[in-house]
Amino acid sequence: MNAIAPPLNPTNPAGIGGTPHEFVWNWKQQAHTVVYETLGQGSPVLLLPAFSTVSTRSEMRGLAERLSTQFQVWAMDWLGFGESDRPSIDYRSAVYHQLLQDFVRSQFDTPVAVIAAGHAAGYVMQLVSMQPAVWSKIVLVAPTWRGPLPTMGANQQVAGVVRETVRSPLLGQALYKLNTVPSFLNLMYRRHVYTDIEKLTPEFIQQKYQITQRPGARFAPAAFVTGTLDPAQNRDEFLQNFQSLSMPLMLVISEQAPPGSKAEMEAIAAQPNVQSQRLPGSLGLHEEYAAEVAAIALPFLTTN
């Protein structure tokens, strides 16, 4: 493993309780800072949060705390999300595919275990198809590959108009504000992220709201919501990445996921060489049921 970058302020409450660091990444001749965090000692396990308006490595905290008893956990904020830079670039799937490839290559000298939630799963599997030896073991938690608007039936033209509108200076800021007020975030969590609404306390929603208020916060989420960050164009293309697995893969299916998303998880489970287990929960399974996910992940990661 290469030397870890110098630490940032280790008391930052927005992470997983470890030591934050900076990874300076160059994209199209522009340098961007990507924040990641390490916790624990031992073999590395990379945690990749799901894409969403409130995406941040802190949603992996419960998992990280449990895994760090046996591993050195690494958790990354994707560019445009969390505490990483949020430039107003043209966010596309190619950005994140290259970011993940460059980050893994620069930080790890040997194959590394990875746990990926939501859309992060698609990027992990894309990398498998190009560089099979990059991962040692893979855990996918409630994986998705299609953004909210395409899932609802919006075509590419409509999604593109929405994306560019949200990116615009005045109307875009207004629309983004409407879609990130605490009441709307609460509604979204109730619909398809959490299953136990008792956990959606005012303090919890306020923490999520604060994530949405960083400068430049609307650009990457606008791309995600409209399907611009989808790692595949259709199910067949997505499933091709599972056809010739050379490393163990565990799929954790969320039983209360929206029907369309759950159907995609079931399609993955039907692929050869894919192990699968089921847990209660929806698309926020990795955060809401972190203890249960860890109870599946730990034996899988520690078995030769």
PDB file of C-alpha atoms in Angstrom:
ATOM      1  CA  MET A   1       0.000   0.000   0.000  1.00  0.00           C
ATOM      2  CA  ASN A   2       1.214   3.467  -0.800  1.00  0.00           C
ATOM      3  CA  ALA A   3       1.722   6.093   1.886  1.00  0.00           C
ATOM      4  CA  ILE A   4      -1.521   7.658   3.056  1.00  0.00           C
ATOM      5  CA  ALA A   5      -1.881  11.371   2.377  1.00  0.00           C
ATOM      6  CA  PRO A   6      -1.377  13.775   5.299  1.00  0.00           C
ATOM      7  CA  PRO A   7      -4.403  13.901   7.612  1.00  0.00           C
ATOM      8  CA  LEU A   8      -6.927  16.696   7.810  1.00  0.00           C
ATOM      9  CA  ASN A   9      -8.727  17.668  11.011  1.00  0.00           C
ATOM     10  CA  PRO A  10      -9.442  14.294  12.684  1.00  0.00           C
ATOM     11  CA  THR A  11     -12.244  15.689  14.862  1.00  0.00           C
ATOM     12  CA  ASN A  12     -14.521  16.367  11.891  1.00  0.00           C
ATOM     13  CA  PRO A  13     -17.976  14.893  12.725  1.00  0.00           C
ATOM     14  CA  ALA A  14     -19.011  14.495   9.074  1.00  0.00           C
ATOM     15  CA  GLY A  15     -17.124  11.260   8.497  1.00  0.00           C
ATOM     16  CA  ILE A  16     -16.766   7.750   9.894  1.00  0.00           C
ATOM     17  CA  GLY A  17     -14.895   8.607  13.082  1.00  0.00           C
ATOM     18  CA  GLY A  18     -11.426   8.092  11.642  1.00  0.00           C
ATOM     19  CA  THR A  19      -8.756  10.303  10.136  1.00  0.00           C
ATOM     20  CA  PRO A  20      -9.669  12.305   7.002  1.00  0.00           C
ATOM     21  CA  HIS A  21      -7.179  12.783   4.154  1.00  0.00           C
ATOM     22  CA  GLU A  22      -7.088  14.502   0.768  1.00  0.00           C
ATOM     23  CA  PHE A  23      -6.542  12.896  -2.621  1.00  0.00           C
ATOM     24  CA  VAL A  24      -5.780  15.474  -5.324  1.00  0.00           C
ATOM     25  CA  TRP A  25      -7.257  14.222  -8.580  1.00  0.00           C
ATOM     26  CA  ASN A  26      -6.735  15.722 -12.019  1.00  0.00           C
ATOM     27  CA  TRP A  27      -9.584  15.693 -14.524  1.00  0.00           C
ATOM     28  CA  LYS A  28      -9.250  17.474 -17.854  1.00  0.00           C
ATOM     29  CA  GLN A  29      -6.264  19.480 -16.630  1.00  0.00           C
ATOM     30  CA  GLN A  30      -8.065  20.667 -13.513  1.00  0.00           C
ATOM     31  CA  ALA A  31      -7.081  19.590 -10.000  1.00  0.00           C
ATOM     32  CA  HIS A  32      -9.877  18.579  -7.621  1.00  0.00           C
ATOM     33  CA  THR A  33      -9.684  17.524  -3.982  1.00  0.00           C
ATOM     34  CA  VAL A  34     -11.378  14.271  -3.038  1.00  0.00           C
ATOM     35  CA  VAL A  35     -11.729  13.622   0.693  1.00  0.00           C
ATOM     36  CA  TYR A  36     -11.367  10.115   2.087  1.00  0.00           C
ATOM     37  CA  GLU A  37     -11.000   8.743   5.582  1.00  0.00           C
ATOM     38  CA  THR A  38      -9.262   5.822   7.241  1.00  0.00           C
ATOM     39  CA  LEU A  39     -10.205   3.963  10.408  1.00  0.00           C
ATOM     40  CA  GLY A  40      -8.656   0.919  12.088  1.00  0.00           C
ATOM     41  CA  GLN A  41      -5.701  -1.315  11.262  1.00  0.00           C
ATOM     42  CA  GLY A  42      -5.192  -4.343   9.062  1.00  0.00           C
ATOM     43  CA  SER A  43      -5.969  -5.251   5.481  1.00  0.00           C
ATOM     44  CA  PRO A  44      -7.793  -2.440   3.653  1.00  0.00           C
ATOM     45  CA  VAL A  45     -11.498  -2.426   2.828  1.00  0.00           C
ATOM     46  CA  LEU A  46     -12.802   0.396   0.652  1.00  0.00           C
ATOM     47  CA  LEU A  47     -16.314   1.699   1.417  1.00  0.00           C
ATOM     48  CA  LEU A  48     -18.131   3.573  -1.362  1.00  0.00           C
ATOM     49  CA  PRO A  49     -21.341   5.424  -0.484  1.00  0.00           C
ATOM     50  CA  ALA A  50     -24.406   5.490  -2.703  1.00  0.00           C
ATOM     51  CA  PHE A  51     -25.051   8.460  -4.982  1.00  0.00           C
ATOM     52  CA  SER A  52     -27.867  10.725  -3.808  1.00  0.00           C
ATOM     53  CA  THR A  53     -28.542  14.356  -3.034  1.00  0.00           C
ATOM     54  CA  VAL A  54     -27.218  13.653   0.475  1.00  0.00           C
ATOM     55  CA  SER A  55     -24.386  11.295  -0.468  1.00  0.00           C
ATOM     56  CA  THR A  56     -21.489  11.323   1.996  1.00  0.00           C
ATOM     57  CA  ARG A  57     -19.040   8.859   3.480  1.00  0.00           C
ATOM     58  CA  SER A  58     -20.693   9.409   6.874  1.00  0.00           C
ATOM     59  CA  GLU A  59     -23.537   7.102   5.776  1.00  0.00           C
ATOM     60  CA  MET A  60     -20.947   4.295   5.963  1.00  0.00           C
ATOM     61  CA  ARG A  61     -20.068   5.085   9.570  1.00  0.00           C
ATOM     62  CA  GLY A  62     -21.969   2.190  11.149  1.00  0.00           C
ATOM     63  CA  LEU A  63     -20.326  -0.270   8.781  1.00  0.00           C
ATOM     64  CA  ALA A  64     -16.906   1.307   9.238  1.00  0.00           C
ATOM     65  CA  GLU A  65     -17.040   1.121  13.026  1.00  0.00           C
ATOM     66  CA  ARG A  66     -17.822  -2.587  12.947  1.00  0.00           C
ATOM     67  CA  LEU A  67     -15.368  -3.511  10.200  1.00  0.00           C
ATOM     68  CA  SER A  68     -12.515  -1.493  11.717  1.00  0.00           C
ATOM     69  CA  THR A  69     -12.154  -4.052  14.503  1.00  0.00           C
ATOM     70  CA  GLN A  70     -10.512  -6.363  11.944  1.00  0.00           C
ATOM     71  CA  PHE A  71      -9.642  -4.176   8.929  1.00  0.00           C
ATOM     72  CA  GLN A  72      -8.351  -0.780   7.984  1.00  0.00           C
ATOM     73  CA  VAL A  73     -11.433   0.859   6.529  1.00  0.00           C
ATOM     74  CA  TRP A  74     -11.188   3.481   3.796  1.00  0.00           C
ATOM     75  CA  ALA A  75     -14.271   5.589   2.983  1.00  0.00           C
ATOM     76  CA  MET A  76     -14.403   8.114   0.149  1.00  0.00           C
ATOM     77  CA  ASP A  77     -16.610  11.080  -0.682  1.00  0.00           C
ATOM     78  CA  TRP A  78     -17.262  11.051  -4.416  1.00  0.00           C
ATOM     79  CA  LEU A  79     -16.341  14.223  -6.322  1.00  0.00           C
ATOM     80  CA  GLY A  80     -19.320  16.581  -6.190  1.00  0.00           C
ATOM     81  CA  PHE A  81     -20.644  15.032  -2.976  1.00  0.00           C
ATOM     82  CA  GLY A  82     -19.876  15.083   0.739  1.00  0.00           C
ATOM     83  CA  GLU A  83     -16.780  17.065   1.681  1.00  0.00           C
ATOM     84  CA  SER A  84     -15.023  16.579  -1.642  1.00  0.00           C
ATOM     85  CA  ASP A  85     -14.822  19.472  -4.091  1.00  0.00           C
ATOM     86  CA  ARG A  86     -18.078  20.269  -5.894  1.00  0.00           C
ATOM     87  CA  PRO A  87     -16.991  21.947  -9.131  1.00  0.00           C
ATOM     88  CA  SER A  88     -19.527  22.861 -11.809  1.00  0.00           C
ATOM     89  CA  ILE A  89     -18.071  20.386 -14.296  1.00  0.00           C
ATOM     90  CA  ASP A  90     -20.029  18.276 -16.775  1.00  0.00           C
ATOM     91  CA  TYR A  91     -20.701  15.300 -14.512  1.00  0.00           C
ATOM     92  CA  ARG A  92     -20.886  12.064 -16.500  1.00  0.00           C
ATOM     93  CA  SER A  93     -20.332   8.404 -15.691  1.00  0.00           C
ATOM     94  CA  ALA A  94     -16.859   8.652 -17.255  1.00  0.00           C
ATOM     95  CA  VAL A  95     -15.839  11.065 -14.467  1.00  0.00           C
ATOM     96  CA  TYR A  96     -16.522   8.545 -11.722  1.00  0.00           C
ATOM     97  CA  HIS A  97     -15.206   5.552 -13.596  1.00  0.00           C
ATOM     98  CA  GLN A  98     -11.867   7.335 -14.025  1.00  0.00           C
ATOM     99  CA  LEU A  99     -11.875   8.689 -10.466  1.00  0.00           C
ATOM    100  CA  LEU A 100     -12.371   5.242  -8.962  1.00  0.00           C
ATOM    101  CA  GLN A 101      -9.750   3.713 -11.228  1.00  0.00           C
ATOM    102  CA  ASP A 102      -7.193   6.411 -10.380  1.00  0.00           C
ATOM    103  CA  PHE A 103      -7.919   6.368  -6.651  1.00  0.00           C
ATOM    104  CA  VAL A 104      -7.546   2.610  -6.327  1.00  0.00           C
ATOM    105  CA  ARG A 105      -4.400   2.540  -8.450  1.00  0.00           C
ATOM    106  CA  SER A 106      -2.745   5.330  -6.457  1.00  0.00           C
ATOM    107  CA  GLN A 107      -3.671   4.086  -2.969  1.00  0.00           C
ATOM    108  CA  PHE A 108      -3.427   0.288  -3.100  1.00  0.00           C
ATOM    109  CA  ASP A 109      -0.572  -1.897  -4.330  1.00  0.00           C
ATOM    110  CA  THR A 110      -2.495  -5.177  -4.103  1.00  0.00           C
ATOM    111  CA  PRO A 111      -6.125  -6.207  -4.751  1.00  0.00           C
ATOM    112  CA  VAL A 112      -8.447  -4.617  -2.198  1.00  0.00           C
ATOM    113  CA  ALA A 113     -11.827  -5.625  -0.774  1.00  0.00           C
ATOM    114  CA  VAL A 114     -14.673  -3.220  -1.525  1.00  0.00           C
ATOM    115  CA  ILE A 115     -18.184  -2.604  -0.212  1.00  0.00           C
ATOM    116  CA  ALA A 116     -20.305  -0.485  -2.532  1.00  0.00           C
ATOM    117  CA  ALA A 117     -23.834   0.834  -2.061  1.00  0.00           C
ATOM    118  CA  GLY A 118     -26.344   1.943  -4.688  1.00  0.00           C
ATOM    119  CA  HIS A 119     -24.851   3.317  -7.898  1.00  0.00           C
ATOM    120  CA  ALA A 120     -21.316   2.824  -6.566  1.00  0.00           C
ATOM    121  CA  ALA A 121     -21.853  -0.866  -7.310  1.00  0.00           C
ATOM    122  CA  GLY A 122     -22.021  -0.153 -11.019  1.00  0.00           C
ATOM    123  CA  TYR A 123     -18.661   1.591 -11.015  1.00  0.00           C
ATOM    124  CA  VAL A 124     -17.075  -1.219  -9.016  1.00  0.00           C
ATOM    125  CA  MET A 125     -18.345  -3.730 -11.564  1.00  0.00           C
ATOM    126  CA  GLN A 126     -17.236  -1.588 -14.507  1.00  0.00           C
ATOM    127  CA  LEU A 127     -13.735  -1.699 -13.115  1.00  0.00           C
ATOM    128  CA  VAL A 128     -14.002  -5.490 -12.773  1.00  0.00           C
ATOM    129  CA  SER A 129     -14.638  -5.812 -16.495  1.00  0.00           C
ATOM    130  CA  MET A 130     -11.534  -3.765 -17.332  1.00  0.00           C
ATOM    131  CA  GLN A 131      -9.154  -4.757 -14.517  1.00  0.00           C
ATOM    132  CA  PRO A 132     -10.308  -8.025 -12.911  1.00  0.00           C
ATOM    133  CA  ALA A 133      -7.381  -8.115 -10.479  1.00  0.00           C
ATOM    134  CA  VAL A 134      -8.144  -4.765  -8.832  1.00  0.00           C
ATOM    135  CA  TRP A 135     -10.586  -6.209  -6.244  1.00  0.00           C
ATOM    136  CA  SER A 136     -10.007  -9.147  -3.896  1.00  0.00           C
ATOM    137  CA  LYS A 137     -13.616  -9.424  -2.708  1.00  0.00           C
ATOM    138  CA  ILE A 138     -16.761  -7.467  -3.535  1.00  0.00           C
ATOM    139  CA  VAL A 139     -19.842  -6.731  -1.417  1.00  0.00           C
ATOM    140  CA  LEU A 140     -22.719  -4.930  -3.141  1.00  0.00           C
ATOM    141  CA  VAL A 141     -25.408  -3.498  -0.855  1.00  0.00           C
ATOM    142  CA  ALA A 142     -28.768  -2.674  -2.467  1.00  0.00           C
ATOM    143  CA  PRO A 143     -27.032  -2.013  -5.814  1.00  0.00           C
ATOM    144  CA  THR A 144     -28.626   0.175  -8.472  1.00  0.00           C
ATOM    145  CA  TRP A 145     -27.651   1.302 -11.959  1.00  0.00           C
ATOM    146  CA  ARG A 146     -30.541   3.533 -13.083  1.00  0.00           C
ATOM    147  CA  GLY A 147     -31.196   7.036 -11.720  1.00  0.00           C
ATOM    148  CA  PRO A 148     -34.521   8.218 -10.269  1.00  0.00           C
ATOM    149  CA  LEU A 149     -35.939   9.998 -13.339  1.00  0.00           C
ATOM    150  CA  PRO A 150     -35.200   7.169 -15.812  1.00  0.00           C
ATOM    151  CA  THR A 151     -36.619   4.715 -13.268  1.00  0.00           C
ATOM    152  CA  MET A 152     -39.829   6.794 -13.269  1.00  0.00           C
ATOM    153  CA  GLY A 153     -40.003   6.555 -17.063  1.00  0.00           C
ATOM    154  CA  ALA A 154     -38.520   9.901 -18.146  1.00  0.00           C
ATOM    155  CA  ASN A 155     -36.780   9.721 -21.513  1.00  0.00           C
ATOM    156  CA  GLN A 156     -33.298  11.115 -22.142  1.00  0.00           C
ATOM    157  CA  GLN A 157     -34.617  14.356 -23.620  1.00  0.00           C
ATOM    158  CA  VAL A 158     -36.789  15.167 -20.609  1.00  0.00           C
ATOM    159  CA  ALA A 159     -34.031  14.157 -18.195  1.00  0.00           C
ATOM    160  CA  GLY A 160     -31.559  16.355 -20.061  1.00  0.00           C
ATOM    161  CA  VAL A 161     -33.837  19.376 -19.826  1.00  0.00           C
ATOM    162  CA  VAL A 162     -34.249  18.839 -16.084  1.00  0.00           C
ATOM    163  CA  ARG A 163     -30.508  18.468 -15.621  1.00  0.00           C
ATOM    164  CA  GLU A 164     -29.656  21.672 -17.453  1.00  0.00           C
ATOM    165  CA  THR A 165     -32.427  23.547 -15.662  1.00  0.00           C
ATOM    166  CA  VAL A 166     -31.077  22.564 -12.256  1.00  0.00           C
ATOM    167  CA  ARG A 167     -27.588  23.617 -13.371  1.00  0.00           C
ATOM    168  CA  SER A 168     -28.817  27.094 -14.376  1.00  0.00           C
ATOM    169  CA  PRO A 169     -27.955  29.958 -11.992  1.00  0.00           C
ATOM    170  CA  LEU A 170     -31.330  31.233 -10.756  1.00  0.00           C
ATOM    171  CA  LEU A 171     -34.090  28.779 -11.636  1.00  0.00           C
ATOM    172  CA  GLY A 172     -31.763  25.897 -10.909  1.00  0.00           C
ATOM    173  CA  GLN A 173     -30.950  27.164  -7.445  1.00  0.00           C
ATOM    174  CA  ALA A 174     -34.655  27.602  -6.718  1.00  0.00           C
ATOM    175  CA  LEU A 175     -35.550  24.099  -7.892  1.00  0.00           C
ATOM    176  CA  TYR A 176     -32.679  22.586  -5.955  1.00  0.00           C
ATOM    177  CA  LYS A 177     -33.786  24.403  -2.822  1.00  0.00           C
ATOM    178  CA  LEU A 178     -37.322  23.037  -3.154  1.00  0.00           C
ATOM    179  CA  ASN A 179     -35.979  19.512  -3.475  1.00  0.00           C
ATOM    180  CA  THR A 180     -33.670  19.727  -0.480  1.00  0.00           C
ATOM    181  CA  VAL A 181     -35.803  21.392   2.192  1.00  0.00           C
ATOM    182  CA  PRO A 182     -36.023  19.193   5.308  1.00  0.00           C
ATOM    183  CA  SER A 183     -39.691  18.315   4.709  1.00  0.00           C
ATOM    184  CA  PHE A 184     -38.935  17.017   1.213  1.00  0.00           C
ATOM    185  CA  LEU A 185     -35.892  15.067   2.419  1.00  0.00           C
ATOM    186  CA  ASN A 186     -38.066  13.479   5.094  1.00  0.00           C
ATOM    187  CA  LEU A 187     -40.608  12.468   2.449  1.00  0.00           C
ATOM    188  CA  MET A 188     -37.965  10.890   0.231  1.00  0.00           C
ATOM    189  CA  TYR A 189     -36.482   8.947   3.145  1.00  0.00           C
ATOM    190  CA  ARG A 190     -39.931   7.616   4.040  1.00  0.00           C
ATOM    191  CA  ARG A 191     -40.674   6.587   0.466  1.00  0.00           C
ATOM    192  CA  HIS A 192     -37.615   4.635  -0.575  1.00  0.00           C
ATOM    193  CA  VAL A 193     -34.580   5.096   1.678  1.00  0.00           C
ATOM    194  CA  TYR A 194     -35.451   4.060   5.260  1.00  0.00           C
ATOM    195  CA  THR A 195     -38.100   1.632   6.486  1.00  0.00           C
ATOM    196  CA  ASP A 196     -38.202   2.621  10.178  1.00  0.00           C
ATOM    197  CA  ILE A 197     -39.585   6.163  10.217  1.00  0.00           C
ATOM    198  CA  GLU A 198     -38.821   6.446  13.939  1.00  0.00           C
ATOM    199  CA  LYS A 199     -35.178   6.870  12.918  1.00  0.00           C
ATOM    200  CA  LEU A 200     -36.013   9.958  10.863  1.00  0.00           C
ATOM    201  CA  THR A 201     -35.661  12.367  13.755  1.00  0.00           C
ATOM    202  CA  PRO A 202     -35.455  16.135  13.211  1.00  0.00           C
ATOM    203  CA  GLU A 203     -31.761  15.936  14.096  1.00  0.00           C
ATOM    204  CA  PHE A 204     -31.158  13.214  11.505  1.00  0.00           C
ATOM    205  CA  ILE A 205     -32.947  15.146   8.745  1.00  0.00           C
ATOM    206  CA  GLN A 206     -31.123  18.345   9.703  1.00  0.00           C
ATOM    207  CA  GLN A 207     -27.784  16.564   9.331  1.00  0.00           C
ATOM    208  CA  LYS A 208     -28.825  15.409   5.862  1.00  0.00           C
ATOM    209  CA  TYR A 209     -30.003  18.912   4.982  1.00  0.00           C
ATOM    210  CA  GLN A 210     -26.627  20.389   5.903  1.00  0.00           C
ATOM    211  CA  ILE A 211     -24.957  18.064   3.395  1.00  0.00           C
ATOM    212  CA  THR A 212     -27.036  19.636   0.609  1.00  0.00           C
ATOM    213  CA  GLN A 213     -26.005  23.210   1.450  1.00  0.00           C
ATOM    214  CA  ARG A 214     -22.334  23.215   0.486  1.00  0.00           C
ATOM    215  CA  PRO A 215     -21.341  25.531  -2.395  1.00  0.00           C
ATOM    216  CA  GLY A 216     -21.850  23.811  -5.750  1.00  0.00           C
ATOM    217  CA  ALA A 217     -23.963  21.112  -4.139  1.00  0.00           C
ATOM    218  CA  ARG A 218     -26.581  20.912  -6.884  1.00  0.00           C
ATOM    219  CA  PHE A 219     -24.412  19.966  -9.873  1.00  0.00           C
ATOM    220  CA  ALA A 220     -23.533  16.322  -9.222  1.00  0.00           C
ATOM    221  CA  PRO A 221     -26.939  15.385  -7.718  1.00  0.00           C
ATOM    222  CA  ALA A 222     -28.654  16.878 -10.784  1.00  0.00           C
ATOM    223  CA  ALA A 223     -26.614  14.525 -12.945  1.00  0.00           C
ATOM    224  CA  PHE A 224     -27.453  11.547 -10.724  1.00  0.00           C
ATOM    225  CA  VAL A 225     -31.190  12.191 -10.527  1.00  0.00           C
ATOM    226  CA  THR A 226     -31.489  12.563 -14.298  1.00  0.00           C
ATOM    227  CA  GLY A 227     -29.579   9.368 -15.081  1.00  0.00           C
ATOM    228  CA  THR A 228     -26.449  11.048 -16.410  1.00  0.00           C
ATOM    229  CA  LEU A 229     -24.343   9.119 -13.903  1.00  0.00           C
ATOM    230  CA  ASP A 230     -25.885   5.740 -14.703  1.00  0.00           C
ATOM    231  CA  PRO A 231     -23.025   3.231 -15.169  1.00  0.00           C
ATOM    232  CA  ALA A 232     -25.023   1.313 -17.790  1.00  0.00           C
ATOM    233  CA  GLN A 233     -27.720   2.073 -20.357  1.00  0.00           C
ATOM    234  CA  ASN A 234     -29.753  -1.079 -19.798  1.00  0.00           C
ATOM    235  CA  ARG A 235     -29.906  -4.223 -17.673  1.00  0.00           C
ATOM    236  CA  ASP A 236     -28.079  -6.430 -20.159  1.00  0.00           C
ATOM    237  CA  GLU A 237     -25.153  -4.027 -20.282  1.00  0.00           C
ATOM    238  CA  PHE A 238     -25.047  -3.869 -16.484  1.00  0.00           C
ATOM    239  CA  LEU A 239     -25.187  -7.647 -16.060  1.00  0.00           C
ATOM    240  CA  GLN A 240     -22.389  -8.243 -18.546  1.00  0.00           C
ATOM    241  CA  ASN A 241     -19.985  -7.137 -15.817  1.00  0.00           C
ATOM    242  CA  PHE A 242     -21.006 -10.170 -13.749  1.00  0.00           C
ATOM    243  CA  GLN A 243     -20.462 -12.779 -16.447  1.00  0.00           C
ATOM    244  CA  SER A 244     -16.855 -13.776 -15.776  1.00  0.00           C
ATOM    245  CA  LEU A 245     -16.193 -13.024 -12.121  1.00  0.00           C
ATOM    246  CA  SER A 246     -12.759 -14.048 -10.897  1.00  0.00           C
ATOM    247  CA  MET A 247     -13.254 -12.960  -7.272  1.00  0.00           C
ATOM    248  CA  PRO A 248     -15.912 -13.694  -4.627  1.00  0.00           C
ATOM    249  CA  LEU A 249     -18.981 -11.445  -4.711  1.00  0.00           C
ATOM    250  CA  MET A 250     -21.666 -11.059  -2.065  1.00  0.00           C
ATOM    251  CA  LEU A 251     -24.932  -9.328  -2.933  1.00  0.00           C
ATOM    252  CA  VAL A 252     -27.107  -7.951  -0.116  1.00  0.00           C
ATOM    253  CA  ILE A 253     -30.687  -7.473  -1.315  1.00  0.00           C
ATOM    254  CA  SER A 254     -32.979  -5.022   0.478  1.00  0.00           C
ATOM    255  CA  GLU A 255     -36.389  -6.626   0.834  1.00  0.00           C
ATOM    256  CA  GLN A 256     -38.365  -3.356   0.927  1.00  0.00           C
ATOM    257  CA  ALA A 257     -36.603  -1.657  -1.990  1.00  0.00           C
ATOM    258  CA  PRO A 258     -38.875  -0.081  -4.631  1.00  0.00           C
ATOM    259  CA  PRO A 259     -40.136  -2.788  -7.022  1.00  0.00           C
ATOM    260  CA  GLY A 260     -38.060  -1.625  -9.990  1.00  0.00           C
ATOM    261  CA  SER A 261     -34.852  -1.476  -7.981  1.00  0.00           C
ATOM    262  CA  LYS A 262     -35.483  -4.806  -6.303  1.00  0.00           C
ATOM    263  CA  ALA A 263     -36.067  -6.434  -9.691  1.00  0.00           C
ATOM    264  CA  GLU A 264     -32.571  -5.345 -10.723  1.00  0.00           C
ATOM    265  CA  MET A 265     -31.100  -6.815  -7.540  1.00  0.00           C
ATOM    266  CA  GLU A 266     -32.873 -10.106  -8.225  1.00  0.00           C
ATOM    267  CA  ALA A 267     -31.427 -10.127 -11.734  1.00  0.00           C
ATOM    268  CA  ILE A 268     -27.932  -9.835 -10.236  1.00  0.00           C
ATOM    269  CA  ALA A 269     -28.671 -12.630  -7.765  1.00  0.00           C
ATOM    270  CA  ALA A 270     -29.514 -14.912 -10.702  1.00  0.00           C
ATOM    271  CA  GLN A 271     -26.034 -14.515 -12.198  1.00  0.00           C
ATOM    272  CA  PRO A 272     -23.506 -17.333 -11.836  1.00  0.00           C
ATOM    273  CA  ASN A 273     -20.936 -17.091  -9.032  1.00  0.00           C
ATOM    274  CA  VAL A 274     -22.941 -14.464  -7.129  1.00  0.00           C
ATOM    275  CA  GLN A 275     -23.678 -15.183  -3.474  1.00  0.00           C
ATOM    276  CA  SER A 276     -26.676 -13.333  -2.056  1.00  0.00           C
ATOM    277  CA  GLN A 277     -28.408 -12.657   1.230  1.00  0.00           C
ATOM    278  CA  ARG A 278     -31.502 -10.631   2.069  1.00  0.00           C
ATOM    279  CA  LEU A 279     -32.162  -8.088   4.772  1.00  0.00           C
ATOM    280  CA  PRO A 280     -35.029  -5.827   5.721  1.00  0.00           C
ATOM    281  CA  GLY A 281     -34.612  -2.292   4.478  1.00  0.00           C
ATOM    282  CA  SER A 282     -34.761  -0.194   1.355  1.00  0.00           C
ATOM    283  CA  LEU A 283     -32.189   1.794  -0.635  1.00  0.00           C
ATOM    284  CA  GLY A 284     -30.562   3.118   2.546  1.00  0.00           C
ATOM    285  CA  LEU A 285     -29.917  -0.420   3.790  1.00  0.00           C
ATOM    286  CA  HIS A 286     -26.179   0.130   4.258  1.00  0.00           C
ATOM    287  CA  GLU A 287     -26.831   2.947   6.735  1.00  0.00           C
ATOM    288  CA  GLU A 288     -30.106   1.990   8.395  1.00  0.00           C
ATOM    289  CA  TYR A 289     -29.140  -1.641   8.986  1.00  0.00           C
ATOM    290  CA  ALA A 290     -25.377  -1.276   9.245  1.00  0.00           C
ATOM    291  CA  ALA A 291     -25.063  -3.898  12.006  1.00  0.00           C
ATOM    292  CA  GLU A 292     -26.923  -6.480   9.942  1.00  0.00           C
ATOM    293  CA  VAL A 293     -24.907  -5.697   6.809  1.00  0.00           C
ATOM    294  CA  ALA A 294     -21.677  -5.959   8.805  1.00  0.00           C
ATOM    295  CA  ALA A 295     -22.781  -9.334  10.158  1.00  0.00           C
ATOM    296  CA  ILE A 296     -22.919 -10.555   6.556  1.00  0.00           C
ATOM    297  CA  ALA A 297     -19.825  -8.734   5.330  1.00  0.00           C
ATOM    298  CA  LEU A 298     -17.382  -9.691   8.111  1.00  0.00           C
ATOM    299  CA  PRO A 299     -17.556 -13.494   7.664  1.00  0.00           C
ATOM    300  CA  PHE A 300     -17.448 -13.057   3.895  1.00  0.00           C
ATOM    301  CA  LEU A 301     -14.382 -10.810   4.023  1.00  0.00           C
ATOM    302  CA  THR A 302     -12.495 -12.980   6.541  1.00  0.00           C
ATOM    303  CA  THR A 303     -13.068 -16.325   4.801  1.00  0.00           C
ATOM    304  CA  ASN A 304     -10.277 -17.523   2.519  1.00  0.00           C
TER     305      ASN A 304
END
